[in-house]
Short mmCIF file of C-alpha atoms in Angstrom, two decimals:
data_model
loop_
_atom_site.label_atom_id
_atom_site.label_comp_id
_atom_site.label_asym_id
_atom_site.label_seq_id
_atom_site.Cartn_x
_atom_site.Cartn_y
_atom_site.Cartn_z
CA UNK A 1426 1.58 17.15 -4.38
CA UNK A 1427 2.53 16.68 -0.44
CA UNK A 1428 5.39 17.42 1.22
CA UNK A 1429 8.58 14.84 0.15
CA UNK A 1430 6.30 13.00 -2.55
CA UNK A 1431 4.00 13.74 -5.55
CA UNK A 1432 0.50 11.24 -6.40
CA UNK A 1433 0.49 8.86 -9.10
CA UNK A 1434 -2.11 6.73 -10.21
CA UNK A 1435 -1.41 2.59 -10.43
CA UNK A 1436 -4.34 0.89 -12.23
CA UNK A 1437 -6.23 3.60 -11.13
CA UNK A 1438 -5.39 3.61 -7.85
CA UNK A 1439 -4.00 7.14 -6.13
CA UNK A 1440 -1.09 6.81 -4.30
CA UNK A 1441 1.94 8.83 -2.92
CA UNK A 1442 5.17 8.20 -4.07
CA UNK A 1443 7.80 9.52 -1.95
CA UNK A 1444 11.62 10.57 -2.14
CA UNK A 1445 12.65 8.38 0.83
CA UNK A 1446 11.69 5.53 -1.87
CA UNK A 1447 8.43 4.56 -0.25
CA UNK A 1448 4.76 4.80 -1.19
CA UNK A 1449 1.69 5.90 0.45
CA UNK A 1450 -2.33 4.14 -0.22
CA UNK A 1451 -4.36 7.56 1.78
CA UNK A 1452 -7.24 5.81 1.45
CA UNK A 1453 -5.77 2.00 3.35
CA UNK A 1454 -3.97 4.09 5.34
CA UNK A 1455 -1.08 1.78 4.09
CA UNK A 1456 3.17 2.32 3.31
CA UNK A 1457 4.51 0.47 0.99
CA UNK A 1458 8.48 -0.13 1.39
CA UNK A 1459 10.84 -2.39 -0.30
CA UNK A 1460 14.49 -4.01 -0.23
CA UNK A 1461 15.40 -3.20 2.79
CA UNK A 1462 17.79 -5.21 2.82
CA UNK A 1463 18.29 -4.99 6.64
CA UNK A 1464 21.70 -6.36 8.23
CA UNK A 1465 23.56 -6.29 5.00
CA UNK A 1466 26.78 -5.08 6.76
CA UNK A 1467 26.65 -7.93 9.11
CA UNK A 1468 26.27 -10.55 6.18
CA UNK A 1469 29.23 -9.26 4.79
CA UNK A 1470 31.29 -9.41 8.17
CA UNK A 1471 30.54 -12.86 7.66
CA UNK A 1472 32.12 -13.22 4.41
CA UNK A 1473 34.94 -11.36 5.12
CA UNK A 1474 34.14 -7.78 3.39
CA UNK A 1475 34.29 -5.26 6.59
CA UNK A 1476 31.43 -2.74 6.17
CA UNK A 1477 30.57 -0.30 8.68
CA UNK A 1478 27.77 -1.90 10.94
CA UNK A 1479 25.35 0.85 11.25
CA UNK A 1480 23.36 0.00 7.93
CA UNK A 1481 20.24 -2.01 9.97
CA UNK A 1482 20.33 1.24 12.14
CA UNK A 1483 20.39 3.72 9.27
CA UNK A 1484 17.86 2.13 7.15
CA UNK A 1485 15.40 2.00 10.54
CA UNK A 1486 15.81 6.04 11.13
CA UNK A 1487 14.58 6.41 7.48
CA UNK A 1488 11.68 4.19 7.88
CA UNK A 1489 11.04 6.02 11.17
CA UNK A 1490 11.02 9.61 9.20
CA UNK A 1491 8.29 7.95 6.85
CA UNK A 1492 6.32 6.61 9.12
CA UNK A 1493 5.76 9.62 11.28
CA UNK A 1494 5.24 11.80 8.03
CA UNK A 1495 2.51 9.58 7.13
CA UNK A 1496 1.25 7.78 10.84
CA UNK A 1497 0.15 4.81 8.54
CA UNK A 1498 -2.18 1.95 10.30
CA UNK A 1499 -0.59 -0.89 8.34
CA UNK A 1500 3.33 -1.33 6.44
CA UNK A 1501 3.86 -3.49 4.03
CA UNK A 1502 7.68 -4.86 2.82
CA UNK A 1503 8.02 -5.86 -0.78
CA UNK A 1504 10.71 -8.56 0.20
CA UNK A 1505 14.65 -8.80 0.73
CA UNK A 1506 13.65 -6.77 3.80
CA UNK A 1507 16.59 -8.35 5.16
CA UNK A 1508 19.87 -9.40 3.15
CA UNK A 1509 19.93 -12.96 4.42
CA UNK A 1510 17.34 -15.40 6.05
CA UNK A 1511 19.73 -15.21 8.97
CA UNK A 1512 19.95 -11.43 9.01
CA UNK A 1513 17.04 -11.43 11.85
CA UNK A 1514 19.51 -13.66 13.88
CA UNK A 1515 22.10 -11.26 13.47
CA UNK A 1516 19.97 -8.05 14.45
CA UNK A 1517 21.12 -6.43 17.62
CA UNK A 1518 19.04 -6.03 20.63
CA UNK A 1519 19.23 -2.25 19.91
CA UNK A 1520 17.70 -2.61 16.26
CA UNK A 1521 15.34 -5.08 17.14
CA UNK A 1522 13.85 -2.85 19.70
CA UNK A 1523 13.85 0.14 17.48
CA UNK A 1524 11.81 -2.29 15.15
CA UNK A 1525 8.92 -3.38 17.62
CA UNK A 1526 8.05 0.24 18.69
CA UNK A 1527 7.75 1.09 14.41
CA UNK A 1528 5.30 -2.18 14.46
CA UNK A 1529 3.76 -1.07 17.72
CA UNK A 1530 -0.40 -0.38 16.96
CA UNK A 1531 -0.27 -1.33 13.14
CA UNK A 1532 -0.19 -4.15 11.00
CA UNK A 1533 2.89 -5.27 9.67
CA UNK A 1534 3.23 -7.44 6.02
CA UNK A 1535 6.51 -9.25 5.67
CA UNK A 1536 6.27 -9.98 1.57
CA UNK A 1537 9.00 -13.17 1.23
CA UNK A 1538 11.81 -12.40 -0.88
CA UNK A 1539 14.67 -13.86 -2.80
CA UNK A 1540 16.90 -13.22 -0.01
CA UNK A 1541 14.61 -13.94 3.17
CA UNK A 1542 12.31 -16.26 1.11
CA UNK A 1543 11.13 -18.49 4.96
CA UNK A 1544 9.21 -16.68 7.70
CA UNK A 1545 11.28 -16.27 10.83
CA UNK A 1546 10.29 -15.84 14.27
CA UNK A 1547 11.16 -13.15 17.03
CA UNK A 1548 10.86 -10.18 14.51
CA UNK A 1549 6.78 -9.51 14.62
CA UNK A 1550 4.84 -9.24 11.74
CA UNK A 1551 3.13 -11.68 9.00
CA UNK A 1552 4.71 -13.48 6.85
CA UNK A 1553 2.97 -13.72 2.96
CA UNK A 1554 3.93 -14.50 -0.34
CA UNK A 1555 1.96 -12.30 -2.16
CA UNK A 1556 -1.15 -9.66 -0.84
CA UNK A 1557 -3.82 -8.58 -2.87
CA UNK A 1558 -5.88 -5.46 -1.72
CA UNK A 1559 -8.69 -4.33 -4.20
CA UNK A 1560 -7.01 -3.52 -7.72
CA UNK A 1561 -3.44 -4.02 -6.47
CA UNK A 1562 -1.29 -6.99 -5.85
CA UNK A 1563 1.82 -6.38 -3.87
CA UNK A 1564 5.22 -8.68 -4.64
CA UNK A 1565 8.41 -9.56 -5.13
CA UNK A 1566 9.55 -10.19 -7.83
CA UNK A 1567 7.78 -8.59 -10.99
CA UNK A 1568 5.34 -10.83 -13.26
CA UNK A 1569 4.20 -8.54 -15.33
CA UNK A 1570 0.73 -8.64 -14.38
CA UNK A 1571 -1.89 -5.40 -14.06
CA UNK A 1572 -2.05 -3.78 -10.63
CA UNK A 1573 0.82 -5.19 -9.68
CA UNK A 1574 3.61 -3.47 -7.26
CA UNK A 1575 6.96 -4.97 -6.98
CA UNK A 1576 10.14 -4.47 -5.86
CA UNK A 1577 13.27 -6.94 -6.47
CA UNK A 1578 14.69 -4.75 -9.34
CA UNK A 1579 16.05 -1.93 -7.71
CA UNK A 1580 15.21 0.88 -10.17
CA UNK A 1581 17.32 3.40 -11.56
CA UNK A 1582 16.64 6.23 -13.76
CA UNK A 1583 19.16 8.25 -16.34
CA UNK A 1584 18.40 11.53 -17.87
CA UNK A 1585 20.29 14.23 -19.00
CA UNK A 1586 19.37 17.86 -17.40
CA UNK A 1587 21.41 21.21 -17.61
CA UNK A 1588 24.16 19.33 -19.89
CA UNK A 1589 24.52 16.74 -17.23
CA UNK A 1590 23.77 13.10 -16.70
CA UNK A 1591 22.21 12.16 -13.56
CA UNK A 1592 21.60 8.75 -12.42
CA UNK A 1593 18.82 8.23 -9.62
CA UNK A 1594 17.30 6.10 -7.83
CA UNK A 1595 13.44 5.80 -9.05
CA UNK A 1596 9.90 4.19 -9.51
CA UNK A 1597 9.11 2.96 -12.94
CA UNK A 1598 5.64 2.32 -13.90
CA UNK A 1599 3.36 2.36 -16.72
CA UNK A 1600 0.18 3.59 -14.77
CA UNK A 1601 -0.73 -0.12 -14.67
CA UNK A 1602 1.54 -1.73 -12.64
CA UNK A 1603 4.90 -0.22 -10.99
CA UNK A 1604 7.59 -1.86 -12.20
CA UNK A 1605 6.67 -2.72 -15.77
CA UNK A 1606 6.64 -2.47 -19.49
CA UNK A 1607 9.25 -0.49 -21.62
CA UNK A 1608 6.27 2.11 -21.68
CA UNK A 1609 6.89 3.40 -18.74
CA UNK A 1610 7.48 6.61 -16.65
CA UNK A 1611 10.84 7.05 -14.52
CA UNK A 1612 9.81 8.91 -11.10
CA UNK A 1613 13.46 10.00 -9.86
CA UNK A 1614 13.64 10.29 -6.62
CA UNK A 1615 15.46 14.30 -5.28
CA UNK A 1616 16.11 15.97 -2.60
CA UNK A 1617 12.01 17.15 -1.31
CA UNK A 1618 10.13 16.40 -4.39
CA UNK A 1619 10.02 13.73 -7.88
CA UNK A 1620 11.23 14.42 -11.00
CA UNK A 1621 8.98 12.33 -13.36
CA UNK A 1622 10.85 11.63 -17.08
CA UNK A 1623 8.93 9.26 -19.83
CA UNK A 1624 10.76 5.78 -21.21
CA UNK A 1625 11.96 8.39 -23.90
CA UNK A 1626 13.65 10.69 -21.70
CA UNK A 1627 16.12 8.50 -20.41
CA UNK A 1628 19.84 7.94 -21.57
CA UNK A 1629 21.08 4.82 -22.37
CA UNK A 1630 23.50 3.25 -20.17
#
């Protein structure tokens, strides 16, 4: 157990799962984050839907908190790191900036998305499809397959607890892969530490 996070194990393979929704590889030095969806405010000024336009800003504080809790030498995105392939276009001077100095000394991973699914320039980084590292293949969208980590689906995690329902955001894996079979254990993401519930555990919606 560390501060804000608690280890599991993914196809044998220890790693950190913390409550700000990322994950941590100690030994590649590596965070894992995913579905950013960065400038999501802004793509909806576009259709019409006014949203207050401080989600690019918000979303880089909490990726700032991470990263100095865990001073990692590379970050990887798991996709829909921004909400549209023009949401880079759309990113204020301000945000951008903000951005550069969180890249600054490490290696950055862009994984392409559904929603940014074309590498685009002026944002730093490398672009990839897929990245495999030892045991573990990082993605997208979910196949299914051993070792893999995903994000697309945006978990969430029912359980009842004191005579309540509580719905929370979560990981779900099956030790193999996160993200995966029916067999599989909710990590709920709280306030300082995980609450982990198995497939069983968890209410219907």
């Amino acid at each position: 157990m560390t501060r804000a996070g608690s280890e599991i194990s993914i196809a044998g393979t220890g790693l950190i799962a913390d409550c700000e929704g990322a994950l941590y590889w100690p030994e590649q030095g590596m965070l894992v984050l995913a579905d950013l969806h960065l400038e999501k405010g802004s793509s909806f000024a576009a259709r019409g839907v006014l949203l207050p336009p401080y989600d690019t800003a918000a979303t880089i504080d909490r990726m700032e908190r991470v990263i100095a809790r865990y001073a990692p030498r590379a970050v990887i995105a798991l996709g829909d790191s921004f909400h549209d392939g023009h949401g880079p276009d759309r990113m204020g001077e301000k945000d951008r900036a903000a951005l550069a100095r969180l890249q600054h000394g490490r290696d950055w991973v862009w994984i392409l998305g559904n929603h940014d699914d074309a590498p685009r320039p002026g944002i730093g980084g490398r672009f990839v499809p897929v990245l495999a590292i030892d045991r573990l293949f990082f993605r997208h969208e979910p196949t299914g397959a051993q070792g893999e980590i995903a994000g697309h689906l945006h978990p969430l995690a029912r359980v009842a607890a004191a005579g309540h329902a509580i719905s929370r955001r979560c990981f779900a894996s099956d030790g193999t892969r996160l993200i995966g079979t029916r067999a599989f254990t909710a990590h709920l993401l709280g306030a300082g530490r995980l609450y982990s519930f198995a497939a069983s555990a968890c209410l219907r919606d």
